[in-house]
Amino acid sequence: MRDLFALRRKIPPGTRRILTLLSAWLLLALLGPMLAPHPPGEIISGEVFGPVSAHAWLGTDYLGRDLCSRLLWGIRYTVAICMMSTALSCCARVFLGIATTVTPVWVERVLGRLMDGLLSIPSLLFALLVVATAGESAPALILTMAIIYMPGSYRTSRALALRIVRMDYITAARARGETRSFIILREILPNMTDPLLSDIGLRFIYAVLLLSNLSFLGLGVQPPMVDLGSLVRENILGMAYGAPAVVVPTLVIALLTVGINLTLDRGRV
Amino acid sequence: MKGRPGSLIAGRSVMGRLVMSRLGAAGFSLVFVIVTIFVITSALPGDVADTLLGQGATPEATARLRVALHLDQPAWLRFWHWAGGMLTGDPGRSLLTGHPVSELVLPRLHNSLLLAGATAAVSVPLALAAGLACAMFRGGWFDRIVTFLTLATVSVPVFLIATLAVFVFAVQLKIVPSLSDIGSIHSVWQFIRVFLMPVLTLTSVTVAQMVRMIRACMIDVLSAPYIEMAVLKGLSPQRIVLLNALPNAIGPVVNAIALSLSSLLGGVVVVETVFSYPGMAGLMVESVAARDIPVVQCCALVFCVAYLALTTAADIVGIASASRKRDA
């Protein structure tokens, strides 16, 4: 327990803020659907695009279903799919980063070239290509987004590691005769976590934007599942009446992305 | 610009080599893109024949369609035919309508270029002015408001801005139609009315990105020692930005503009769909939904080539400006 507190004190405030924010969204994604007042598919009212009431806390959607419940489920799918793909691409690049230090040089070169090639395909286009062939299943979406965001993060983390390895304190650690695992775990990794975390936060936002765009186009999460982008899509007719069914999901997306971006920006300054 | 050894000063030939190696990398990326598009659309699980005929298809019908689509041939042979057709200007026929893909794509491409051109014409001057003003009055209220607005704009999905634009201009103010109908353009006013919303949406996204990059470039240049000298001489910040910093920042700024324009693509896809604008991105989304693979492949390739051209141009401008600075 004391170790935990010591660890907490060591974390810089910027990192702590972004960690808190990400955990809050994760918690909402995990617990939210349990708090949902109605099942997401149940039609609770004859009134479509209904206003906010005691029965339907955020109004009703285009079929008269409870928006609040659907929103909680939508947050779960958006956050879960995007976090999983971000985590996957992060793991892949850590694995590749470590692997390329022990493999022959040409492997690293070829990998770098492949990553550059991947970067030259715009992300939404890549996603559309995969959806055109493999369909819109959740695992396919997660895997696709993990692949899309791998090259960028691979480059960032590699540049970061190369810069840290050249630092004086690494030379000092080497001169002290520390083992390689000590240098990697206690000297390099702690100095990488902060920038890496802000990179992960940024990739998470990109993933949320990409998934929302795909779902908005009708090529992302499919019914009966629902995410924030598809909520906006299915209720778009409510725009004419300014219905909460279309306003609230858009606001939640903005809250998610702008919130994380502002937190990251504050950490950078 | 090829480097002729001996006849030019050292800086130029270094630049020539850098440009050539950048072009080489672009060529490699092009090959990679062609192969990737083919691999994704042909080698992934999910048979086009099955998808097209649906679940009730008989095995014989599926087999016949597979032969008709050359799906029975080995992958490398199909790739050879496909890539050859693409490069010689024959991208095949649509699975859905049977029309040649080029007939479908070309008019749409024209419309998309029109949209992109109009957006660039509006957003580049706007972004330049705003970015420079931010750098001039750095830390002031204008800078702070613009920084917050651009950050908010780049971090929300494009469809949010598009729906907001529809809500304000078409639903509330009723000054523009919410759908684009290019066929009805007969006057300048109608042209503006049809293009207003798509261009407005795309512009706000592009401008936000450009302003952020231009501001960063200018601030980078403003930290140079000769700027400090100008400050010590007592020149006003406005004068320093326009007369001392801007000439040296032109390379990075042009680079930033080209990069932002290349990121326009994601926005184009959404905007064309939201406003039913008859462009190529809209065609691609329709084709993806209908699983019309030849059209998807062709659209994807055209978009990738445009993207590659812009990013390569951005890099070459960056290289050229860096070498000019070294020569000076």
XYZ file of C-alpha atoms in Angstrom:
597
model
C 0.000 0.000 0.000
C 2.782 2.383 0.880
C 4.444 1.497 -2.401
C 1.280 2.518 -4.180
C 1.334 5.950 -2.532
C 5.007 6.378 -3.318
C 4.224 5.494 -6.923
C 1.382 7.995 -6.989
C 3.660 10.774 -5.800
C 6.193 9.919 -8.476
C 3.682 10.284 -11.313
C 3.820 13.804 -12.782
C 0.549 15.787 -12.500
C -0.052 15.886 -16.281
C 0.137 12.100 -16.491
C -2.069 11.741 -13.432
C -4.753 13.976 -14.951
C -4.903 12.056 -18.211
C -4.863 8.698 -16.388
C -7.755 9.837 -14.191
C -9.768 11.000 -17.176
C -9.198 7.781 -19.157
C -10.084 5.641 -16.113
C -13.272 7.646 -15.580
C -14.414 6.923 -19.155
C -13.442 3.281 -18.788
C -15.438 3.057 -15.559
C -18.442 4.657 -17.262
C -18.132 2.145 -20.097
C -17.989 -0.764 -17.633
C -20.714 0.319 -15.212
C -22.882 2.575 -17.380
C -25.105 -0.085 -18.991
C -25.871 -1.523 -15.521
C -27.309 1.850 -14.524
C -29.425 2.082 -17.673
C -33.071 2.638 -16.648
C -34.493 0.641 -19.600
C -33.268 -2.135 -21.929
C -31.626 -0.439 -24.943
C -33.974 -1.992 -27.503
C -37.266 -1.425 -25.661
C -39.765 1.077 -27.032
C -40.929 2.989 -23.978
C -42.998 5.729 -25.525
C -45.226 6.335 -28.503
C -43.642 9.723 -28.940
C -40.585 9.817 -31.224
C -37.870 12.412 -30.581
C -39.599 13.077 -27.281
C -38.369 15.761 -24.879
C -36.589 15.244 -21.562
C -38.993 13.814 -18.954
C -38.993 11.881 -15.682
C -39.709 8.673 -17.595
C -37.103 9.191 -20.314
C -34.260 11.167 -18.765
C -32.758 12.314 -22.038
C -35.849 12.062 -24.215
C -36.661 9.346 -26.735
C -35.080 8.438 -30.064
C -36.506 7.989 -33.573
C -38.407 4.843 -32.544
C -39.465 6.030 -29.115
C -36.695 4.176 -27.273
C -35.002 5.579 -24.158
C -32.042 7.673 -25.271
C -30.312 7.624 -21.886
C -30.046 3.816 -21.879
C -28.932 3.702 -25.501
C -26.355 6.403 -24.830
C -24.863 4.409 -21.938
C -24.564 1.372 -24.230
C -23.153 3.545 -27.002
C -20.465 4.906 -24.697
C -19.556 1.331 -23.772
C -19.067 0.266 -27.395
C -17.201 3.394 -28.475
C -14.853 3.408 -25.482
C -14.327 -0.365 -25.486
C -13.583 -0.702 -29.212
C -11.289 2.324 -29.269
C -9.437 1.428 -26.058
C -8.918 -2.144 -27.211
C -7.544 -1.080 -30.569
C -5.290 1.529 -28.946
C -4.022 -1.028 -26.433
C -3.453 -3.562 -29.206
C -1.453 -1.163 -31.363
C 0.501 -0.089 -28.282
C 1.391 -3.687 -27.387
C 2.328 -4.442 -30.979
C 4.695 -1.527 -31.159
C 6.314 -2.318 -27.801
C 6.837 -5.871 -29.011
C 8.233 -4.686 -32.365
C 10.396 -2.075 -30.660
C 11.983 -4.678 -28.394
C 12.172 -7.326 -31.112
C 14.017 -5.077 -33.558
C 16.794 -4.470 -31.047
C 17.836 -8.116 -31.264
C 17.028 -8.981 -34.898
C 19.394 -8.222 -37.819
C 19.437 -4.622 -39.065
C 17.605 -5.394 -42.318
C 14.518 -6.522 -40.395
C 14.268 -3.108 -38.785
C 14.782 -1.414 -42.183
C 12.103 -3.485 -43.900
C 9.730 -2.881 -41.001
C 10.360 0.856 -41.156
C 9.641 0.863 -44.890
C 6.417 -1.090 -44.374
C 5.336 1.325 -41.667
C 6.079 4.291 -43.958
C 4.046 2.624 -46.677
C 1.160 2.118 -44.277
C 1.350 5.788 -43.313
C 0.801 6.753 -46.943
C -2.736 5.328 -46.868
C -5.210 7.746 -45.238
C -6.778 6.100 -42.183
C -10.446 6.443 -43.135
C -9.671 5.032 -46.584
C -7.889 2.025 -45.087
C -10.849 1.379 -42.812
C -13.294 1.664 -45.745
C -11.224 -0.843 -47.738
C -11.319 -3.393 -44.929
C -15.024 -2.868 -44.295
C -15.716 -3.355 -48.017
C -14.239 -6.849 -47.854
C -14.365 -8.135 -44.304
C -17.599 -6.500 -43.162
C -18.367 -4.429 -40.095
C -17.855 -6.889 -37.214
C -16.440 -5.494 -33.967
C -13.251 -7.648 -33.989
C -12.536 -6.552 -37.570
C -12.965 -2.898 -36.577
C -10.681 -3.264 -33.545
C -7.976 -5.041 -35.548
C -8.186 -2.561 -38.418
C -7.824 0.458 -36.168
C -4.948 -1.212 -34.313
C -3.124 -1.667 -37.627
C -3.935 1.870 -38.784
C -2.469 3.505 -35.693
C 0.561 1.237 -35.379
C 2.984 3.014 -37.757
C 2.560 6.459 -36.223
C 3.054 5.231 -32.689
C 5.883 2.938 -33.788
C 7.760 5.928 -35.170
C 7.100 8.102 -32.117
C 8.176 5.506 -29.589
C 11.261 4.565 -31.565
C 12.414 8.161 -31.881
C 11.776 8.591 -28.169
C 13.766 5.503 -27.159
C 16.667 6.478 -29.431
C 16.825 9.942 -27.857
C 16.752 8.572 -24.304
C 19.436 5.963 -24.998
C 21.831 8.812 -25.916
C 21.275 10.596 -22.563
C 24.074 10.968 -20.037
C 22.249 9.113 -17.296
C 22.112 6.013 -19.461
C 25.849 6.240 -20.029
C 26.260 6.689 -16.278
C 24.124 3.623 -15.580
C 26.192 1.626 -18.069
C 29.382 2.862 -16.424
C 28.005 1.772 -13.025
C 27.806 -1.705 -14.507
C 23.986 -2.029 -14.335
C 22.435 -4.965 -16.152
C 20.602 -4.459 -19.428
C 17.191 -5.300 -17.919
C 17.786 -2.760 -15.119
C 18.621 -0.079 -17.672
C 15.541 -0.850 -19.755
C 13.094 -1.184 -16.836
C 14.367 1.455 -14.398
C 16.078 4.035 -16.605
C 14.535 3.992 -20.111
C 10.923 2.960 -19.491
C 10.121 5.436 -16.670
C 11.389 8.287 -18.827
C 9.274 7.117 -21.739
C 5.938 6.630 -19.965
C 4.994 10.286 -19.852
C 5.349 11.113 -23.559
C 4.118 7.619 -24.460
C 0.964 8.107 -22.451
C 0.160 11.404 -24.136
C 0.765 9.650 -27.467
C -1.659 6.901 -26.432
C -4.218 9.530 -25.429
C -3.908 11.143 -28.845
C -4.260 7.809 -30.685
C -7.337 7.072 -28.593
C -8.912 10.324 -29.769
C -8.041 9.502 -33.400
C -9.630 6.089 -32.915
C -12.803 7.623 -31.441
C -13.019 10.063 -34.356
C -12.454 7.335 -36.944
C -14.981 4.951 -35.403
C -17.581 7.702 -35.033
C -17.091 8.753 -38.644
C -17.389 5.145 -39.849
C -20.509 4.511 -37.797
C -21.975 7.800 -38.941
C -21.497 6.648 -42.534
C -23.289 3.421 -41.588
C -20.102 1.397 -42.088
C -19.022 0.990 -38.468
C -20.838 -0.542 -35.499
C -24.033 -2.219 -36.738
C -27.429 -2.609 -35.023
C -28.462 -4.037 -32.604
C -25.135 -2.819 -31.210
C -24.915 0.936 -30.914
C -22.065 3.406 -30.568
C -21.951 7.171 -30.359
C -21.533 7.655 -34.115
C -24.422 5.364 -35.034
C -26.615 7.095 -32.422
C -26.098 10.355 -34.290
C -26.737 8.643 -37.607
C -30.012 6.965 -36.661
C -31.406 10.112 -35.045
C -30.233 12.573 -37.682
C -33.820 13.370 -38.699
C -34.348 14.810 -35.224
C -31.981 17.601 -36.226
C -34.901 19.519 -37.715
C -36.588 19.650 -34.287
C -33.383 20.093 -32.312
C -34.228 16.819 -30.521
C -32.023 15.762 -27.594
C -31.700 12.380 -29.336
C -29.259 13.882 -31.857
C -27.826 16.737 -29.788
C -26.818 14.702 -26.726
C -24.732 11.996 -28.493
C -22.843 14.647 -30.471
C -22.154 16.518 -27.243
C -20.891 13.325 -25.591
C -18.471 12.691 -28.479
C -17.220 16.269 -28.208
C -16.898 15.915 -24.427
C -14.853 12.750 -24.836
C -12.456 14.012 -27.503
C -12.136 17.682 -26.569
C -11.758 16.769 -22.898
C -8.842 14.417 -23.498
C -7.244 16.780 -26.005
C -7.441 19.759 -23.643
C -5.958 17.680 -20.828
C -3.114 16.589 -23.086
C -2.581 20.144 -24.324
C -2.354 21.413 -20.752
C 0.251 18.773 -19.997
C 2.304 19.827 -23.029
C 2.460 23.543 -22.237
C 15.786 19.258 -60.017
C 18.550 16.774 -60.669
C 21.920 17.249 -59.011
C 24.593 17.616 -61.696
C 27.858 16.855 -59.881
C 30.596 19.451 -60.251
C 28.568 22.053 -62.123
C 26.583 23.264 -59.158
C 27.463 24.368 -55.677
C 27.539 21.672 -53.014
C 24.245 22.639 -51.364
C 22.287 22.224 -54.575
C 23.550 18.732 -55.359
C 22.842 17.614 -51.796
C 19.346 18.953 -52.250
C 19.023 17.166 -55.581
C 19.966 13.902 -53.930
C 17.508 14.448 -51.091
C 14.719 15.233 -53.555
C 15.538 12.169 -55.632
C 15.545 9.922 -52.571
C 12.199 11.413 -51.501
C 10.780 10.699 -54.953
C 12.172 7.174 -54.705
C 10.426 6.705 -51.370
C 7.206 7.996 -52.925
C 7.572 5.457 -55.744
C 8.032 2.704 -53.189
C 4.976 3.899 -51.283
C 2.947 3.853 -54.507
C 3.856 0.211 -55.140
C 3.084 -0.577 -51.503
C -0.280 1.151 -51.762
C -1.232 -0.738 -54.941
C -0.292 -4.081 -53.389
C -2.042 -3.254 -50.095
C -5.268 -2.211 -51.792
C -5.283 -5.459 -53.721
C -4.389 -7.622 -50.723
C -7.033 -6.062 -48.474
C -9.813 -6.250 -51.037
C -8.976 -9.693 -52.431
C -7.192 -11.739 -49.838
C -9.249 -10.993 -46.747
C -11.781 -13.600 -45.664
C -15.178 -13.017 -47.207
C -15.839 -14.144 -50.774
C -17.257 -11.510 -53.098
C -19.317 -14.116 -54.909
C -20.962 -15.247 -51.672
C -21.610 -11.678 -50.586
C -23.128 -10.645 -53.908
C -25.509 -13.576 -54.231
C -26.561 -13.662 -50.593
C -27.357 -16.665 -48.426
C -29.912 -18.314 -50.664
C -27.502 -18.869 -53.573
C -26.990 -22.341 -54.973
C -23.422 -23.671 -55.060
C -23.572 -23.824 -58.898
C -24.543 -20.163 -59.185
C -21.745 -19.167 -56.813
C -19.251 -21.242 -58.778
C -20.353 -19.668 -62.071
C -20.024 -16.174 -60.648
C -16.591 -17.024 -59.282
C -15.451 -18.014 -62.761
C -17.008 -14.880 -64.268
C -15.144 -12.718 -61.729
C -11.895 -14.660 -62.327
C -11.922 -15.656 -58.657
C -10.855 -19.153 -59.650
C -7.506 -17.852 -60.868
C -4.516 -17.700 -58.517
C -4.089 -14.429 -56.614
C -0.867 -13.365 -58.358
C -2.497 -13.651 -61.785
C -5.485 -11.601 -60.687
C -3.127 -9.003 -59.233
C -1.227 -8.871 -62.528
C -4.423 -8.244 -64.533
C -5.793 -5.780 -62.033
C -2.624 -3.705 -61.541
C -1.974 -3.744 -65.293
C -5.501 -2.522 -65.964
C -5.224 0.200 -63.342
C -1.945 1.538 -64.704
C -3.147 1.530 -68.316
C -6.364 3.336 -67.422
C -8.763 0.382 -67.512
C -9.962 -0.252 -63.962
C -12.502 -2.912 -64.913
C -16.281 -2.955 -64.648
C -18.634 -2.298 -61.761
C -20.036 -5.485 -60.222
C -23.339 -3.773 -59.604
C -24.197 -1.988 -62.827
C -21.731 -3.502 -65.287
C -20.616 -0.066 -66.459
C -16.890 0.583 -66.857
C -15.515 1.913 -63.572
C -13.804 4.830 -65.322
C -17.189 6.111 -66.576
C -18.470 6.137 -62.994
C -15.379 7.640 -61.441
C -14.338 10.415 -63.836
C -17.356 12.774 -63.502
C -17.324 12.220 -59.736
C -13.600 12.966 -59.624
C -14.255 16.251 -61.418
C -16.852 17.228 -58.802
C -14.551 16.284 -55.937
C -11.691 18.315 -57.380
C -14.054 21.277 -57.703
C -14.977 20.936 -54.032
C -11.359 20.527 -52.940
C -10.262 23.491 -55.070
C -12.971 25.768 -53.669
C -12.046 24.698 -50.135
C -8.351 25.329 -50.703
C -9.036 28.743 -52.260
C -11.006 29.818 -49.191
C -9.042 28.144 -46.427
C -5.417 28.887 -47.345
C -5.641 32.727 -47.140
C -7.851 32.497 -44.068
C -5.483 30.118 -42.266
C -2.435 32.191 -43.200
C -3.981 35.369 -41.807
C -5.174 33.698 -38.605
C -1.918 31.791 -38.063
C 0.210 34.903 -38.538
C -2.062 36.952 -36.288
C -1.747 34.283 -33.586
C 2.045 34.405 -33.834
C 2.032 38.221 -33.758
C -0.175 38.507 -30.703
C 1.020 35.329 -29.039
C -0.521 34.822 -25.609
C -3.083 37.579 -26.191
C -6.845 37.078 -26.176
C -7.031 36.557 -29.965
C -4.377 33.846 -29.807
C -6.056 32.131 -26.877
C -9.507 32.100 -28.464
C -8.185 30.849 -31.810
C -6.059 28.183 -30.130
C -9.027 26.875 -28.188
C -11.364 26.977 -31.192
C -8.906 25.179 -33.475
C -8.184 22.540 -30.833
C -11.908 21.952 -30.381
C -12.452 21.769 -34.144
C -9.697 19.252 -34.812
C -10.863 17.049 -31.962
C -14.512 16.613 -32.936
C -15.679 14.388 -35.809
C -16.340 16.155 -39.118
C -19.997 15.099 -39.173
C -20.548 17.090 -35.991
C -19.513 20.280 -37.753
C -21.493 19.290 -40.840
C -24.706 18.655 -38.880
C -24.179 21.882 -36.966
C -23.851 23.737 -40.287
C -27.071 22.127 -41.561
C -28.846 23.040 -38.347
C -27.786 26.686 -38.414
C -27.908 27.524 -42.128
C -30.549 25.214 -43.546
C -32.928 24.527 -40.644
C -32.776 27.747 -38.621
C -31.836 30.445 -41.131
C -33.181 28.623 -44.224
C -30.735 30.435 -46.538
C -29.298 27.350 -48.233
C -30.623 23.951 -49.294
C -29.370 21.129 -47.081
C -28.555 18.951 -50.101
C -26.226 19.793 -52.958
C -27.716 19.713 -56.451
C -24.986 20.519 -58.919
C -27.281 20.171 -61.935
C -29.202 23.317 -61.034
C -26.298 25.758 -61.165
C -27.009 28.576 -63.623
C -25.670 31.624 -61.860
C -22.927 32.668 -59.490
C -25.415 33.012 -56.637
C -26.662 29.469 -57.152
C -23.070 28.267 -57.283
C -22.392 29.888 -53.923
C -25.612 28.495 -52.442
C -24.811 24.922 -53.476
C -21.197 25.042 -52.421
C -21.602 27.104 -49.260
C -22.262 24.322 -46.795
C -19.831 21.629 -47.988
C -17.080 24.209 -48.452
C -17.849 25.872 -45.119
C -17.630 22.569 -43.275
C -14.458 21.446 -44.996
C -12.908 24.882 -44.605
C -13.450 25.006 -40.869
C -11.761 21.625 -40.458
C -8.846 22.453 -42.754
C -8.340 25.959 -41.418
C -8.200 24.645 -37.849
C -5.466 22.189 -38.753
C -3.512 24.719 -40.829
C -3.677 27.460 -38.193
C -2.282 25.094 -35.577
C 0.607 24.052 -37.810
C 1.346 27.563 -39.120
C 1.333 28.961 -35.587
C 3.754 26.234 -34.468
C 6.060 26.953 -37.465
C 6.080 30.689 -36.787
C 6.766 30.207 -33.080
C 9.615 27.878 -33.986
C 11.156 30.494 -36.307
C 10.550 33.243 -33.744
C 12.826 31.467 -31.269
C 15.863 31.943 -33.574
C 18.746 34.191 -32.389
C 18.280 36.789 -35.159
C 14.725 37.380 -33.958
C 16.064 38.024 -30.484
C 18.400 40.536 -32.113
C 15.441 42.243 -33.802
C 13.589 42.361 -30.478
C 16.626 43.929 -28.831
C 16.746 46.504 -31.630
C 13.278 47.525 -30.462
C 11.216 46.432 -33.487
C 7.518 45.814 -32.906
C 6.353 42.166 -32.777
C 4.111 42.715 -35.832
C 7.017 44.002 -37.881
C 9.269 41.145 -36.740
C 6.709 38.504 -37.699
C 6.002 39.952 -41.154
C 9.450 41.194 -42.215
C 11.956 39.036 -40.340
C 10.306 35.730 -39.521
C 7.868 35.137 -42.400
C 10.430 35.044 -45.254
C 12.334 32.348 -43.370
C 9.215 30.436 -42.445
C 7.794 30.157 -45.979
C 9.154 26.627 -46.474
C 7.715 25.140 -43.273
C 4.469 27.074 -43.741
C 3.946 25.770 -47.299
C 4.797 22.306 -45.980
C 2.162 22.710 -43.261
C -0.433 23.853 -45.798
C 0.194 20.889 -48.100
C 0.012 18.444 -45.190
C -3.270 19.920 -43.968
C -4.736 19.748 -47.467
C -3.808 16.078 -47.655
C -5.670 15.449 -44.412
C -8.730 17.014 -46.043
C -9.621 13.580 -47.362
C -11.267 12.185 -44.225
C -13.432 15.294 -44.164
C -14.346 14.980 -47.841
C -15.703 11.465 -47.316
C -18.067 12.596 -44.563
C -19.038 15.927 -46.116
C -19.945 14.432 -49.486
C -22.147 11.892 -47.731
C -23.859 14.343 -45.388
C -24.711 16.826 -48.139
C -25.257 14.115 -50.814
C -22.629 15.892 -52.882
C -22.014 13.817 -56.048
C -18.256 13.445 -55.561
C -15.866 10.522 -55.575
C -15.772 10.001 -51.814
C -19.541 9.644 -51.833
C -19.228 7.103 -54.643
C -16.689 5.183 -52.610
C -18.912 5.050 -49.517
C -21.852 3.839 -51.623
C -19.651 1.205 -53.244
C -18.315 0.021 -49.902
C -21.871 -0.390 -48.622
C -22.785 -2.315 -51.798
C -19.520 -4.325 -51.760
C -18.777 -3.184 -55.328
C -15.086 -4.026 -55.079
C -13.738 -2.763 -58.479
C -15.165 0.716 -57.848
C -13.829 0.712 -54.278
C -10.371 -0.286 -55.499
C -10.292 2.428 -58.154
C -11.500 5.180 -55.799
C -9.033 4.079 -53.123
C -6.149 4.170 -55.576
C -7.030 7.641 -56.878
C -7.310 8.978 -53.319
C -4.018 7.380 -52.277
C -2.208 8.822 -55.296
C -3.560 12.309 -54.527
C -2.579 11.942 -50.875
C 0.885 10.681 -51.795
C 1.404 13.529 -54.281
C 0.504 16.154 -51.689
C 2.647 14.717 -48.887
C 5.582 14.274 -51.274
C 5.214 17.856 -52.507
C 5.121 19.027 -48.893
C 8.353 17.171 -48.108
C 10.116 18.481 -51.225
C 9.191 22.061 -50.335
C 10.576 21.385 -46.863
C 13.839 20.019 -48.292
C 14.182 22.947 -50.706
C 13.645 25.555 -48.001
C 16.097 23.827 -45.648
C 18.803 23.777 -48.312
C 18.146 27.426 -49.233
C 18.722 28.353 -45.629
C 21.967 26.436 -45.579
C 23.184 28.160 -48.757
C 22.435 31.612 -47.418
